[in-house]
Amino acid sequence: MKTGKRPAGIPALASDRTIGRLSLYRRMLYNAKSEGRRYIYSHEIASLVGVTPAQVRRDLMSIGYSGSPNRGYDTNELLRSIEVFLYAPDGQNVVLAGVGNLGRAILAYFTGRRPRLQIVASFDSDPMKANRVILGCRCHPLSELAKVVKEQRVDVGILTVPASAAQDVAENLVAAGVTGIVNFAPVALRVPPNVYVEDIDLAMALEKVAFFSRQSRKEPRAGGNE
Amino acid sequence: MKTGKRPAGIPALASDRTIGRLSLYRRMLYNAKSEGRRYIYSHEIASLVGVTPAQVRRDLMSIGYSGSPNRGYDTNELLRSIEVFLYAPDGQNVVLAGVGNLGRAILAYFTGRRPRLQIVASFDSDPMKANRVILGCRCHPLSELAKVVKEQRVDVGILTVPASAAQDVAENLVAAGVTGIVNFAPVALRVPPNVYVEDIDLAMALEKVAFFSRQSRKEPRAGGNE
DNA sequence: GGATGTGAATAGGTTCACAGCG
DNA sequence: CGCTGTGAACCTATTCACATCC
């Protein structure tokens, strides 16, 4: 029994994979809209995002949006529907822990845009970094983590600390109320079951690609993909 | 018909997911070995990596390694077996295209360690960056991409260029002989079927975590995980 | 005619559960 | 006994294929 009681009218919980693709559709629709596109077909969405048309229709089912058989989907309406489904009405706050090379790159990546999902603070154990503004974002010492997370009602933490510190910082984030973590540290975090963790393991990704690139060389027929 | 003819003795092709986990097992075993561990059970591996014991045994089946029922797996032997399976005997060369914030962070991340999988060059369109050594790695103008990739027999490319340039640079990489790409650009690359692409979409990852962190809040029972 | 929405079929990946072994 | 190795069951995700609609 996974899907507990939920407010009537909200369709069945969409899967992890589906949520990821909805995010891709949203970005693509945003671009399409900017280019003045009024209507778009599932096969166009599919080809721009790199999935099958059936997959697109299936995913859109799960947010309960319907297109018209003769003109496809209304770009703007669909965009809004996905945003309503994916985003919190008042936005969500994010913090980043670990302002090293990777942490700074991530900060730079998300700074500015994304009013709905803003990095409101960063943390680092290095006293040289703490209490300064780095890439438009105030950096605090780790000791202030709980205070800042609570005051700013932070939902999500991005972990770019060294592997050795990751579990500890994750626990502090969770204790302070964070329920979602993007984890770049190459360790399996132990968190309570209500906390969602997305691991981004750069070393693993590179090794995987290296492996399959080698397979392609041996056997030019069998290309993997993702 | 997926598995074409293959040299006798090589077990069935392992799936994408399995390869990823083998990389995690390898890293974990490396640490375990450093700590002097001789033998290790599937349930220990599982708990350290964050999967189930049955999953571990199933994955190890696919590389044809067998443990002993009473003492588990020989740490060192298993480590070696995974390395033999995953790694090219003479290593593989990697290049990185796009030396922006993210590109530099990735360079720093992989610099030094990893003799088997080395970033041998980087590329950038900015003339200020080209022809300098950045983070221990020579940066070339994009015009030299084909030459460098061929000369150094590069298998894998890491794409950290802006979305607008990604498809073009990817095509150059592929034309020069690259058969695996780690793609950080938020676009769906169109590549031949023999080229393996692993997408790392930071914006998507963050949006996904934000979504599920919100779910956890509403319904503290239903925690997602990955 | 060419789309959408969707039940049914298929494919894939994970877990169960148990025989076999040291 | 408690582990490994593994067929079989299960569960999830994707794709097929077709009724339906403009």
PDB file of N, CA and C in Angstrom, chain A residues 16-17 19-20 23-24 27 49 85-88 92 101 105 108 114 117 155-156 177 179-181 186 188 193-199 201 203-204 207-214 216-217 220 223-224 226, chain B residues 16-17 19-20 23-24 27 49 85-88 92 101 105 108 114 117 155-156 177 179-181 186 188 193-199 201 203-204 207-214 216-217 220 223-224 226:
ATOM      1  N   ASP A  16       8.715   8.741  -9.785  1.00  0.00           N
ATOM      2  CA  ASP A  16       9.998   9.413  -9.851  1.00  0.00           C
ATOM      3  C   ASP A  16      10.403   9.764 -11.283  1.00  0.00           C
ATOM      4  N   ARG A  17      10.408   8.754 -12.145  1.00  0.00           N
ATOM      5  CA  ARG A  17      10.796   8.976 -13.530  1.00  0.00           C
ATOM      6  C   ARG A  17       9.882   9.991 -14.207  1.00  0.00           C
ATOM      7  N   ILE A  19       8.139  12.410 -12.881  1.00  0.00           N
ATOM      8  CA  ILE A  19       8.406  13.766 -12.398  1.00  0.00           C
ATOM      9  C   ILE A  19       9.626  14.353 -13.102  1.00  0.00           C
ATOM     10  N   GLY A  20      10.653  13.560 -13.254  1.00  0.00           N
ATOM     11  CA  GLY A  20      11.842  14.030 -13.963  1.00  0.00           C
ATOM     12  C   GLY A  20      11.508  14.475 -15.374  1.00  0.00           C
ATOM     13  N   SER A  23       9.619  17.735 -15.654  1.00  0.00           N
ATOM     14  CA  SER A  23      10.524  18.876 -15.545  1.00  0.00           C
ATOM     15  C   SER A  23      11.164  19.191 -16.905  1.00  0.00           C
ATOM     16  N   LEU A  24      11.514  18.148 -17.642  1.00  0.00           N
ATOM     17  CA  LEU A  24      12.088  18.366 -18.977  1.00  0.00           C
ATOM     18  C   LEU A  24      11.047  18.966 -19.925  1.00  0.00           C
ATOM     19  N   ARG A  27      10.618  22.709 -19.240  1.00  0.00           N
ATOM     20  CA  ARG A  27      11.679  23.559 -19.785  1.00  0.00           C
ATOM     21  C   ARG A  27      11.529  23.699 -21.290  1.00  0.00           C
ATOM     22  N   VAL A  49      12.630  16.222 -26.436  1.00  0.00           N
ATOM     23  CA  VAL A  49      13.102  15.831 -25.106  1.00  0.00           C
ATOM     24  C   VAL A  49      13.845  14.500 -25.157  1.00  0.00           C
ATOM     25  N   PHE A  85       1.449  21.718 -11.246  1.00  0.00           N
ATOM     26  CA  PHE A  85       1.662  20.398 -10.660  1.00  0.00           C
ATOM     27  C   PHE A  85       3.007  20.297  -9.948  1.00  0.00           C
ATOM     28  N   LEU A  86       4.060  20.805 -10.594  1.00  0.00           N
ATOM     29  CA  LEU A  86       5.416  20.605 -10.068  1.00  0.00           C
ATOM     30  C   LEU A  86       5.793  21.571  -8.951  1.00  0.00           C
ATOM     31  N   TYR A  87       5.356  22.812  -9.094  1.00  0.00           N
ATOM     32  CA  TYR A  87       5.899  23.846  -8.215  1.00  0.00           C
ATOM     33  C   TYR A  87       5.017  24.147  -7.027  1.00  0.00           C
ATOM     34  N   ALA A  88       5.668  24.521  -5.942  1.00  0.00           N
ATOM     35  CA  ALA A  88       4.931  24.995  -4.774  1.00  0.00           C
ATOM     36  C   ALA A  88       4.406  26.397  -5.088  1.00  0.00           C
ATOM     37  N   GLN A  92       9.976  27.519  -3.070  1.00  0.00           N
ATOM     38  CA  GLN A  92      10.634  26.739  -2.023  1.00  0.00           C
ATOM     39  C   GLN A  92      12.062  27.238  -1.877  1.00  0.00           C
ATOM     40  N   ASN A 101      34.912  23.829  -4.941  1.00  0.00           N
ATOM     41  CA  ASN A 101      34.829  24.057  -6.395  1.00  0.00           C
ATOM     42  C   ASN A 101      33.454  23.710  -6.936  1.00  0.00           C
ATOM     43  N   ALA A 105      30.365  26.140  -8.328  1.00  0.00           N
ATOM     44  CA  ALA A 105      29.831  25.974  -9.686  1.00  0.00           C
ATOM     45  C   ALA A 105      28.312  25.812  -9.647  1.00  0.00           C
ATOM     46  N   ALA A 108      26.732  29.150  -8.904  1.00  0.00           N
ATOM     47  CA  ALA A 108      26.727  29.989 -10.100  1.00  0.00           C
ATOM     48  C   ALA A 108      25.652  29.516 -11.067  1.00  0.00           C
ATOM     49  N   ARG A 114      15.228  31.231 -11.645  1.00  0.00           N
ATOM     50  CA  ARG A 114      14.545  30.375 -10.676  1.00  0.00           C
ATOM     51  C   ARG A 114      14.021  31.127  -9.460  1.00  0.00           C
ATOM     52  N   LEU A 117      12.592  28.594  -6.867  1.00  0.00           N
ATOM     53  CA  LEU A 117      13.448  27.593  -6.235  1.00  0.00           C
ATOM     54  C   LEU A 117      14.791  28.267  -6.033  1.00  0.00           C
ATOM     55  N   ASP A 155      13.330  23.805   2.415  1.00  0.00           N
ATOM     56  CA  ASP A 155      12.855  22.446   2.132  1.00  0.00           C
ATOM     57  C   ASP A 155      13.971  21.539   1.637  1.00  0.00           C
ATOM     58  N   VAL A 156      14.886  22.128   0.869  1.00  0.00           N
ATOM     59  CA  VAL A 156      15.827  21.307   0.094  1.00  0.00           C
ATOM     60  C   VAL A 156      17.272  21.696   0.388  1.00  0.00           C
ATOM     61  N   GLY A 177      14.830  20.212   9.438  1.00  0.00           N
ATOM     62  CA  GLY A 177      13.553  20.230   8.740  1.00  0.00           C
ATOM     63  C   GLY A 177      13.600  20.031   7.241  1.00  0.00           C
ATOM     64  N   THR A 179      13.544  18.154   3.820  1.00  0.00           N
ATOM     65  CA  THR A 179      12.961  16.857   3.432  1.00  0.00           C
ATOM     66  C   THR A 179      13.396  16.406   2.038  1.00  0.00           C
ATOM     67  N   GLY A 180      14.351  17.113   1.447  1.00  0.00           N
ATOM     68  CA  GLY A 180      14.871  16.689   0.148  1.00  0.00           C
ATOM     69  C   GLY A 180      16.331  17.077   0.033  1.00  0.00           C
ATOM     70  N   ILE A 181      17.148  16.175  -0.485  1.00  0.00           N
ATOM     71  CA  ILE A 181      18.587  16.435  -0.584  1.00  0.00           C
ATOM     72  C   ILE A 181      19.094  16.039  -1.968  1.00  0.00           C
ATOM     73  N   PRO A 186      29.986  11.134  -2.703  1.00  0.00           N
ATOM     74  CA  PRO A 186      29.971   9.720  -3.104  1.00  0.00           C
ATOM     75  C   PRO A 186      29.812   8.775  -1.928  1.00  0.00           C
ATOM     76  N   ALA A 188      26.456   6.678   0.431  1.00  0.00           N
ATOM     77  CA  ALA A 188      25.023   6.409   0.576  1.00  0.00           C
ATOM     78  C   ALA A 188      24.553   7.048   1.869  1.00  0.00           C
ATOM     79  N   PRO A 193      12.892   7.692   6.174  1.00  0.00           N
ATOM     80  CA  PRO A 193      12.221   7.351   4.918  1.00  0.00           C
ATOM     81  C   PRO A 193      11.394   8.489   4.319  1.00  0.00           C
ATOM     82  N   ASN A 194      11.100   9.506   5.091  1.00  0.00           N
ATOM     83  CA  ASN A 194      10.322  10.599   4.518  1.00  0.00           C
ATOM     84  C   ASN A 194      11.198  11.650   3.836  1.00  0.00           C
ATOM     85  N   VAL A 195      12.505  11.439   3.848  1.00  0.00           N
ATOM     86  CA  VAL A 195      13.402  12.391   3.185  1.00  0.00           C
ATOM     87  C   VAL A 195      13.808  11.842   1.825  1.00  0.00           C
ATOM     88  N   TYR A 196      13.616  12.636   0.799  1.00  0.00           N
ATOM     89  CA  TYR A 196      13.925  12.195  -0.558  1.00  0.00           C
ATOM     90  C   TYR A 196      15.359  12.582  -0.906  1.00  0.00           C
ATOM     91  N   VAL A 197      16.138  11.619  -1.357  1.00  0.00           N
ATOM     92  CA  VAL A 197      17.532  11.890  -1.720  1.00  0.00           C
ATOM     93  C   VAL A 197      17.759  11.572  -3.185  1.00  0.00           C
ATOM     94  N   GLU A 198      18.312  12.513  -3.902  1.00  0.00           N
ATOM     95  CA  GLU A 198      18.727  12.260  -5.280  1.00  0.00           C
ATOM     96  C   GLU A 198      20.245  12.303  -5.301  1.00  0.00           C
ATOM     97  N   ASP A 199      20.837  11.173  -5.654  1.00  0.00           N
ATOM     98  CA  ASP A 199      22.297  11.104  -5.701  1.00  0.00           C
ATOM     99  C   ASP A 199      22.807  11.483  -7.074  1.00  0.00           C
ATOM    100  N   ASP A 201      26.289  11.145  -8.709  1.00  0.00           N
ATOM    101  CA  ASP A 201      27.606  10.591  -8.437  1.00  0.00           C
ATOM    102  C   ASP A 201      28.473  10.749  -9.683  1.00  0.00           C
ATOM    103  N   ALA A 203      31.701  10.446 -10.303  1.00  0.00           N
ATOM    104  CA  ALA A 203      32.679   9.405 -10.621  1.00  0.00           C
ATOM    105  C   ALA A 203      31.971   8.195 -11.224  1.00  0.00           C
ATOM    106  N   MET A 204      30.836   7.832 -10.644  1.00  0.00           N
ATOM    107  CA  MET A 204      30.088   6.706 -11.183  1.00  0.00           C
ATOM    108  C   MET A 204      29.627   6.993 -12.602  1.00  0.00           C
ATOM    109  N   GLU A 207      32.527   6.592 -14.975  1.00  0.00           N
ATOM    110  CA  GLU A 207      32.924   5.194 -15.161  1.00  0.00           C
ATOM    111  C   GLU A 207      31.923   4.434 -16.024  1.00  0.00           C
ATOM    112  N   LYS A 208      30.664   4.748 -15.830  1.00  0.00           N
ATOM    113  CA  LYS A 208      29.630   4.082 -16.613  1.00  0.00           C
ATOM    114  C   LYS A 208      29.792   4.420 -18.092  1.00  0.00           C
ATOM    115  N   VAL A 209      29.974   5.687 -18.360  1.00  0.00           N
ATOM    116  CA  VAL A 209      30.130   6.100 -19.752  1.00  0.00           C
ATOM    117  C   VAL A 209      31.385   5.484 -20.353  1.00  0.00           C
ATOM    118  N   ALA A 210      32.450   5.454 -19.565  1.00  0.00           N
ATOM    119  CA  ALA A 210      33.688   4.863 -20.070  1.00  0.00           C
ATOM    120  C   ALA A 210      33.462   3.396 -20.422  1.00  0.00           C
ATOM    121  N   PHE A 211      32.753   2.686 -19.556  1.00  0.00           N
ATOM    122  CA  PHE A 211      32.483   1.276 -19.820  1.00  0.00           C
ATOM    123  C   PHE A 211      31.717   1.089 -21.124  1.00  0.00           C
ATOM    124  N   PHE A 212      30.624   1.824 -21.269  1.00  0.00           N
ATOM    125  CA  PHE A 212      29.796   1.612 -22.458  1.00  0.00           C
ATOM    126  C   PHE A 212      30.460   2.164 -23.716  1.00  0.00           C
ATOM    127  N   SER A 213      31.276   3.162 -23.562  1.00  0.00           N
ATOM    128  CA  SER A 213      31.981   3.666 -24.748  1.00  0.00           C
ATOM    129  C   SER A 213      32.920   2.586 -25.269  1.00  0.00           C
ATOM    130  N   ARG A 214      33.431   1.807 -24.352  1.00  0.00           N
ATOM    131  CA  ARG A 214      34.314   0.708 -24.731  1.00  0.00           C
ATOM    132  C   ARG A 214      33.518  -0.395 -25.422  1.00  0.00           C
ATOM    133  N   SER A 216      30.869  -0.016 -27.161  1.00  0.00           N
ATOM    134  CA  SER A 216      30.543   0.458 -28.513  1.00  0.00           C
ATOM    135  C   SER A 216      31.681   0.197 -29.470  1.00  0.00           C
ATOM    136  N   ARG A 217      32.871   0.336 -28.960  1.00  0.00           N
ATOM    137  CA  ARG A 217      34.041   0.145 -29.803  1.00  0.00           C
ATOM    138  C   ARG A 217      34.183  -1.312 -30.234  1.00  0.00           C
ATOM    139  N   PRO A 220      30.170  -2.447 -32.559  1.00  0.00           N
ATOM    140  CA  PRO A 220      29.574  -1.185 -33.023  1.00  0.00           C
ATOM    141  C   PRO A 220      28.062  -1.223 -33.097  1.00  0.00           C
ATOM    142  N   GLY A 223      24.665  -0.129 -29.184  1.00  0.00           N
ATOM    143  CA  GLY A 223      24.808   1.149 -28.490  1.00  0.00           C
ATOM    144  C   GLY A 223      23.820   1.260 -27.355  1.00  0.00           C
ATOM    145  N   GLY A 224      24.287   1.631 -26.193  1.00  0.00           N
ATOM    146  CA  GLY A 224      23.387   1.890 -25.078  1.00  0.00           C
ATOM    147  C   GLY A 224      22.908   3.320 -25.179  1.00  0.00           C
ATOM    148  N   GLU A 226      20.490   6.620 -22.818  1.00  0.00           N
ATOM    149  CA  GLU A 226      19.732   6.950 -21.600  1.00  0.00           C
ATOM    150  C   GLU A 226      18.953   8.210 -21.825  1.00  0.00           C
TER     151      GLU A 226
ATOM    152  N   ASP B  16      22.733  -1.287 -17.814  1.00  0.00           N
ATOM    153  CA  ASP B  16      23.094   0.056 -17.401  1.00  0.00           C
ATOM    154  C   ASP B  16      23.107   0.227 -15.881  1.00  0.00           C
ATOM    155  N   ARG B  17      22.001  -0.142 -15.262  1.00  0.00           N
ATOM    156  CA  ARG B  17      21.904   0.003 -13.807  1.00  0.00           C
ATOM    157  C   ARG B  17      22.966  -0.835 -13.106  1.00  0.00           C
ATOM    158  N   ILE B  19      25.891  -1.811 -14.187  1.00  0.00           N
ATOM    159  CA  ILE B  19      27.211  -1.207 -14.331  1.00  0.00           C
ATOM    160  C   ILE B  19      27.405  -0.071 -13.339  1.00  0.00           C
ATOM    161  N   GLY B  20      26.391   0.751 -13.191  1.00  0.00           N
ATOM    162  CA  GLY B  20      26.476   1.840 -12.224  1.00  0.00           C
ATOM    163  C   GLY B  20      26.743   1.313 -10.817  1.00  0.00           C
ATOM    164  N   SER B  23      30.241   0.026 -10.191  1.00  0.00           N
ATOM    165  CA  SER B  23      31.165   1.130  -9.921  1.00  0.00           C
ATOM    166  C   SER B  23      31.104   1.521  -8.444  1.00  0.00           C
ATOM    167  N   LEU B  24      29.917   1.529  -7.886  1.00  0.00           N
ATOM    168  CA  LEU B  24      29.781   1.845  -6.454  1.00  0.00           C
ATOM    169  C   LEU B  24      30.413   0.761  -5.588  1.00  0.00           C
ATOM    170  N   ARG B  27      34.233   1.160  -5.576  1.00  0.00           N
ATOM    171  CA  ARG B  27      34.719   2.228  -4.703  1.00  0.00           C
ATOM    172  C   ARG B  27      34.648   1.806  -3.242  1.00  0.00           C
ATOM    173  N   VAL B  49      26.380   0.476   0.429  1.00  0.00           N
ATOM    174  CA  VAL B  49      26.130   1.131  -0.852  1.00  0.00           C
ATOM    175  C   VAL B  49      24.680   1.602  -0.957  1.00  0.00           C
ATOM    176  N   PHE B  85      36.562  -6.229 -14.983  1.00  0.00           N
ATOM    177  CA  PHE B  85      35.338  -6.146 -15.778  1.00  0.00           C
ATOM    178  C   PHE B  85      35.068  -4.728 -16.257  1.00  0.00           C
ATOM    179  N   LEU B  86      35.234  -3.758 -15.370  1.00  0.00           N
ATOM    180  CA  LEU B  86      34.831  -2.386 -15.702  1.00  0.00           C
ATOM    181  C   LEU B  86      35.858  -1.621 -16.522  1.00  0.00           C
ATOM    182  N   TYR B  87      37.115  -1.838 -16.213  1.00  0.00           N
ATOM    183  CA  TYR B  87      38.139  -0.956 -16.753  1.00  0.00           C
ATOM    184  C   TYR B  87      38.820  -1.511 -17.990  1.00  0.00           C
ATOM    185  N   ALA B  88      39.220  -0.609 -18.850  1.00  0.00           N
ATOM    186  CA  ALA B  88      40.032  -0.990 -20.003  1.00  0.00           C
ATOM    187  C   ALA B  88      41.436  -1.303 -19.511  1.00  0.00           C
ATOM    188  N   GLN B  92      41.629   4.664 -20.335  1.00  0.00           N
ATOM    189  CA  GLN B  92      40.908   5.361 -21.394  1.00  0.00           C
ATOM    190  C   GLN B  92      41.107   6.856 -21.208  1.00  0.00           C
ATOM    191  N   ASN B 101      32.380  27.630 -15.207  1.00  0.00           N
ATOM    192  CA  ASN B 101      32.376  27.299 -13.778  1.00  0.00           C
ATOM    193  C   ASN B 101      32.257  25.804 -13.551  1.00  0.00           C
ATOM    194  N   ALA B 105      35.033  22.995 -12.213  1.00  0.00           N
ATOM    195  CA  ALA B 105      34.772  22.179 -11.018  1.00  0.00           C
ATOM    196  C   ALA B 105      34.962  20.697 -11.335  1.00  0.00           C
ATOM    197  N   ALA B 108      38.642  19.934 -11.652  1.00  0.00           N
ATOM    198  CA  ALA B 108      39.253  19.847 -10.322  1.00  0.00           C
ATOM    199  C   ALA B 108      38.876  18.528  -9.654  1.00  0.00           C
ATOM    200  N   ARG B 114      42.669   8.705 -10.427  1.00  0.00           N
ATOM    201  CA  ARG B 114      42.156   8.063 -11.630  1.00  0.00           C
ATOM    202  C   ARG B 114      43.189   7.926 -12.745  1.00  0.00           C
ATOM    203  N   LEU B 117      41.492   6.624 -16.021  1.00  0.00           N
ATOM    204  CA  LEU B 117      40.444   7.371 -16.694  1.00  0.00           C
ATOM    205  C   LEU B 117      40.836   8.834 -16.538  1.00  0.00           C
ATOM    206  N   ASP B 155      38.243   8.311 -25.830  1.00  0.00           N
ATOM    207  CA  ASP B 155      36.986   7.554 -25.908  1.00  0.00           C
ATOM    208  C   ASP B 155      35.787   8.362 -25.437  1.00  0.00           C
ATOM    209  N   VAL B 156      36.026   9.197 -24.426  1.00  0.00           N
ATOM    210  CA  VAL B 156      34.915   9.803 -23.689  1.00  0.00           C
ATOM    211  C   VAL B 156      35.028  11.318 -23.663  1.00  0.00           C
ATOM    212  N   GLY B 177      35.590  10.494 -33.107  1.00  0.00           N
ATOM    213  CA  GLY B 177      35.778   9.128 -32.627  1.00  0.00           C
ATOM    214  C   GLY B 177      35.333   8.843 -31.209  1.00  0.00           C
ATOM    215  N   THR B 179      32.970   7.778 -28.291  1.00  0.00           N
ATOM    216  CA  THR B 179      31.791   6.898 -28.270  1.00  0.00           C
ATOM    217  C   THR B 179      31.042   6.946 -26.946  1.00  0.00           C
ATOM    218  N   GLY B 180      31.408   7.897 -26.074  1.00  0.00           N
ATOM    219  CA  GLY B 180      30.680   8.057 -24.824  1.00  0.00           C
ATOM    220  C   GLY B 180      30.721   9.507 -24.396  1.00  0.00           C
ATOM    221  N   ILE B 181      29.598  10.021 -23.940  1.00  0.00           N
ATOM    222  CA  ILE B 181      29.517  11.427 -23.559  1.00  0.00           C
ATOM    223  C   ILE B 181      28.800  11.568 -22.224  1.00  0.00           C
ATOM    224  N   PRO B 186      21.583  21.022 -20.721  1.00  0.00           N
ATOM    225  CA  PRO B 186      20.175  20.644 -20.607  1.00  0.00           C
ATOM    226  C   PRO B 186      19.488  20.552 -21.959  1.00  0.00           C
ATOM    227  N   ALA B 188      18.587  17.414 -25.217  1.00  0.00           N
ATOM    228  CA  ALA B 188      18.666  16.020 -25.637  1.00  0.00           C
ATOM    229  C   ALA B 188      19.595  15.950 -26.844  1.00  0.00           C
ATOM    230  N   PRO B 193      23.452   5.692 -32.745  1.00  0.00           N
ATOM    231  CA  PRO B 193      23.072   4.723 -31.716  1.00  0.00           C
ATOM    232  C   PRO B 193      24.249   4.023 -31.047  1.00  0.00           C
ATOM    233  N   ASN B 194      25.406   4.088 -31.640  1.00  0.00           N
ATOM    234  CA  ASN B 194      26.545   3.422 -30.992  1.00  0.00           C
ATOM    235  C   ASN B 194      27.248   4.328 -29.982  1.00  0.00           C
ATOM    236  N   VAL B 195      26.765   5.538 -29.813  1.00  0.00           N
ATOM    237  CA  VAL B 195      27.374   6.450 -28.839  1.00  0.00           C
ATOM    238  C   VAL B 195      26.525   6.466 -27.573  1.00  0.00           C
ATOM    239  N   TYR B 196      27.171   6.210 -26.458  1.00  0.00           N
ATOM    240  CA  TYR B 196      26.454   6.159 -25.183  1.00  0.00           C
ATOM    241  C   TYR B 196      26.464   7.538 -24.539  1.00  0.00           C
ATOM    242  N   VAL B 197      25.287   8.025 -24.169  1.00  0.00           N
ATOM    243  CA  VAL B 197      25.191   9.344 -23.538  1.00  0.00           C
ATOM    244  C   VAL B 197      24.599   9.210 -22.147  1.00  0.00           C
ATOM    245  N   GLU B 198      25.258   9.780 -21.174  1.00  0.00           N
ATOM    246  CA  GLU B 198      24.702   9.849 -19.827  1.00  0.00           C
ATOM    247  C   GLU B 198      24.408  11.316 -19.543  1.00  0.00           C
ATOM    248  N   ASP B 199      23.130  11.614 -19.338  1.00  0.00           N
ATOM    249  CA  ASP B 199      22.744  12.993 -19.075  1.00  0.00           C
ATOM    250  C   ASP B 199      22.776  13.276 -17.590  1.00  0.00           C
ATOM    251  N   ASP B 201      21.427  16.245 -15.519  1.00  0.00           N
ATOM    252  CA  ASP B 201      20.652  17.465 -15.678  1.00  0.00           C
ATOM    253  C   ASP B 201      20.413  18.070 -14.297  1.00  0.00           C
ATOM    254  N   ALA B 203      19.321  21.009 -13.240  1.00  0.00           N
ATOM    255  CA  ALA B 203      18.057  21.693 -12.979  1.00  0.00           C
ATOM    256  C   ALA B 203      16.952  20.672 -12.750  1.00  0.00           C
ATOM    257  N   MET B 204      16.939  19.632 -13.574  1.00  0.00           N
ATOM    258  CA  MET B 204      15.938  18.594 -13.404  1.00  0.00           C
ATOM    259  C   MET B 204      16.075  17.927 -12.037  1.00  0.00           C
ATOM    260  N   GLU B 207      14.673  20.165  -9.344  1.00  0.00           N
ATOM    261  CA  GLU B 207      13.211  20.270  -9.390  1.00  0.00           C
ATOM    262  C   GLU B 207      12.561  18.989  -8.874  1.00  0.00           C
ATOM    263  N   LYS B 208      13.153  17.864  -9.197  1.00  0.00           N
ATOM    264  CA  LYS B 208      12.619  16.593  -8.747  1.00  0.00           C
ATOM    265  C   LYS B 208      12.674  16.511  -7.220  1.00  0.00           C
ATOM    266  N   VAL B 209      13.806  16.863  -6.678  1.00  0.00           N
ATOM    267  CA  VAL B 209      13.941  16.812  -5.222  1.00  0.00           C
ATOM    268  C   VAL B 209      12.981  17.786  -4.565  1.00  0.00           C
ATOM    269  N   ALA B 210      12.846  18.961  -5.157  1.00  0.00           N
ATOM    270  CA  ALA B 210      11.930  19.950  -4.587  1.00  0.00           C
ATOM    271  C   ALA B 210      10.515  19.396  -4.568  1.00  0.00           C
ATOM    272  N   PHE B 211      10.129  18.750  -5.670  1.00  0.00           N
ATOM    273  CA  PHE B 211       8.788  18.182  -5.744  1.00  0.00           C
ATOM    274  C   PHE B 211       8.554  17.147  -4.647  1.00  0.00           C
ATOM    275  N   PHE B 212       9.456  16.209  -4.537  1.00  0.00           N
ATOM    276  CA  PHE B 212       9.244  15.136  -3.569  1.00  0.00           C
ATOM    277  C   PHE B 212       9.429  15.621  -2.135  1.00  0.00           C
ATOM    278  N   SER B 213      10.244  16.613  -1.940  1.00  0.00           N
ATOM    279  CA  SER B 213      10.386  17.146  -0.585  1.00  0.00           C
ATOM    280  C   SER B 213       9.059  17.747  -0.145  1.00  0.00           C
ATOM    281  N   ARG B 214       8.337  18.291  -1.104  1.00  0.00           N
ATOM    282  CA  ARG B 214       7.031  18.860  -0.805  1.00  0.00           C
ATOM    283  C   ARG B 214       6.034  17.748  -0.485  1.00  0.00           C
ATOM    284  N   SER B 216       6.697  14.905   0.843  1.00  0.00           N
ATOM    285  CA  SER B 216       7.003  14.400   2.182  1.00  0.00           C
ATOM    286  C   SER B 216       6.349  15.261   3.247  1.00  0.00           C
ATOM    287  N   ARG B 217       6.312  16.533   2.967  1.00  0.00           N
ATOM    288  CA  ARG B 217       5.741  17.446   3.934  1.00  0.00           C
ATOM    289  C   ARG B 217       4.254  17.232   4.101  1.00  0.00           C
ATOM    290  N   PRO B 220       3.639  12.712   5.456  1.00  0.00           N
ATOM    291  CA  PRO B 220       4.897  12.269   6.064  1.00  0.00           C
ATOM    292  C   PRO B 220       5.162  10.782   5.929  1.00  0.00           C
ATOM    293  N   GLY B 223       7.626   8.508   1.807  1.00  0.00           N
ATOM    294  CA  GLY B 223       8.929   9.042   1.408  1.00  0.00           C
ATOM    295  C   GLY B 223       9.463   8.341   0.175  1.00  0.00           C
ATOM    296  N   GLY B 224       9.899   9.094  -0.804  1.00  0.00           N
ATOM    297  CA  GLY B 224      10.532   8.495  -1.983  1.00  0.00           C
ATOM    298  C   GLY B 224      11.994   8.275  -1.685  1.00  0.00           C
ATOM    299  N   GLU B 226      16.052   7.007  -3.736  1.00  0.00           N
ATOM    300  CA  GLU B 226      16.716   6.563  -4.979  1.00  0.00           C
ATOM    301  C   GLU B 226      18.054   5.974  -4.663  1.00  0.00           C
TER     302      GLU B 226
END
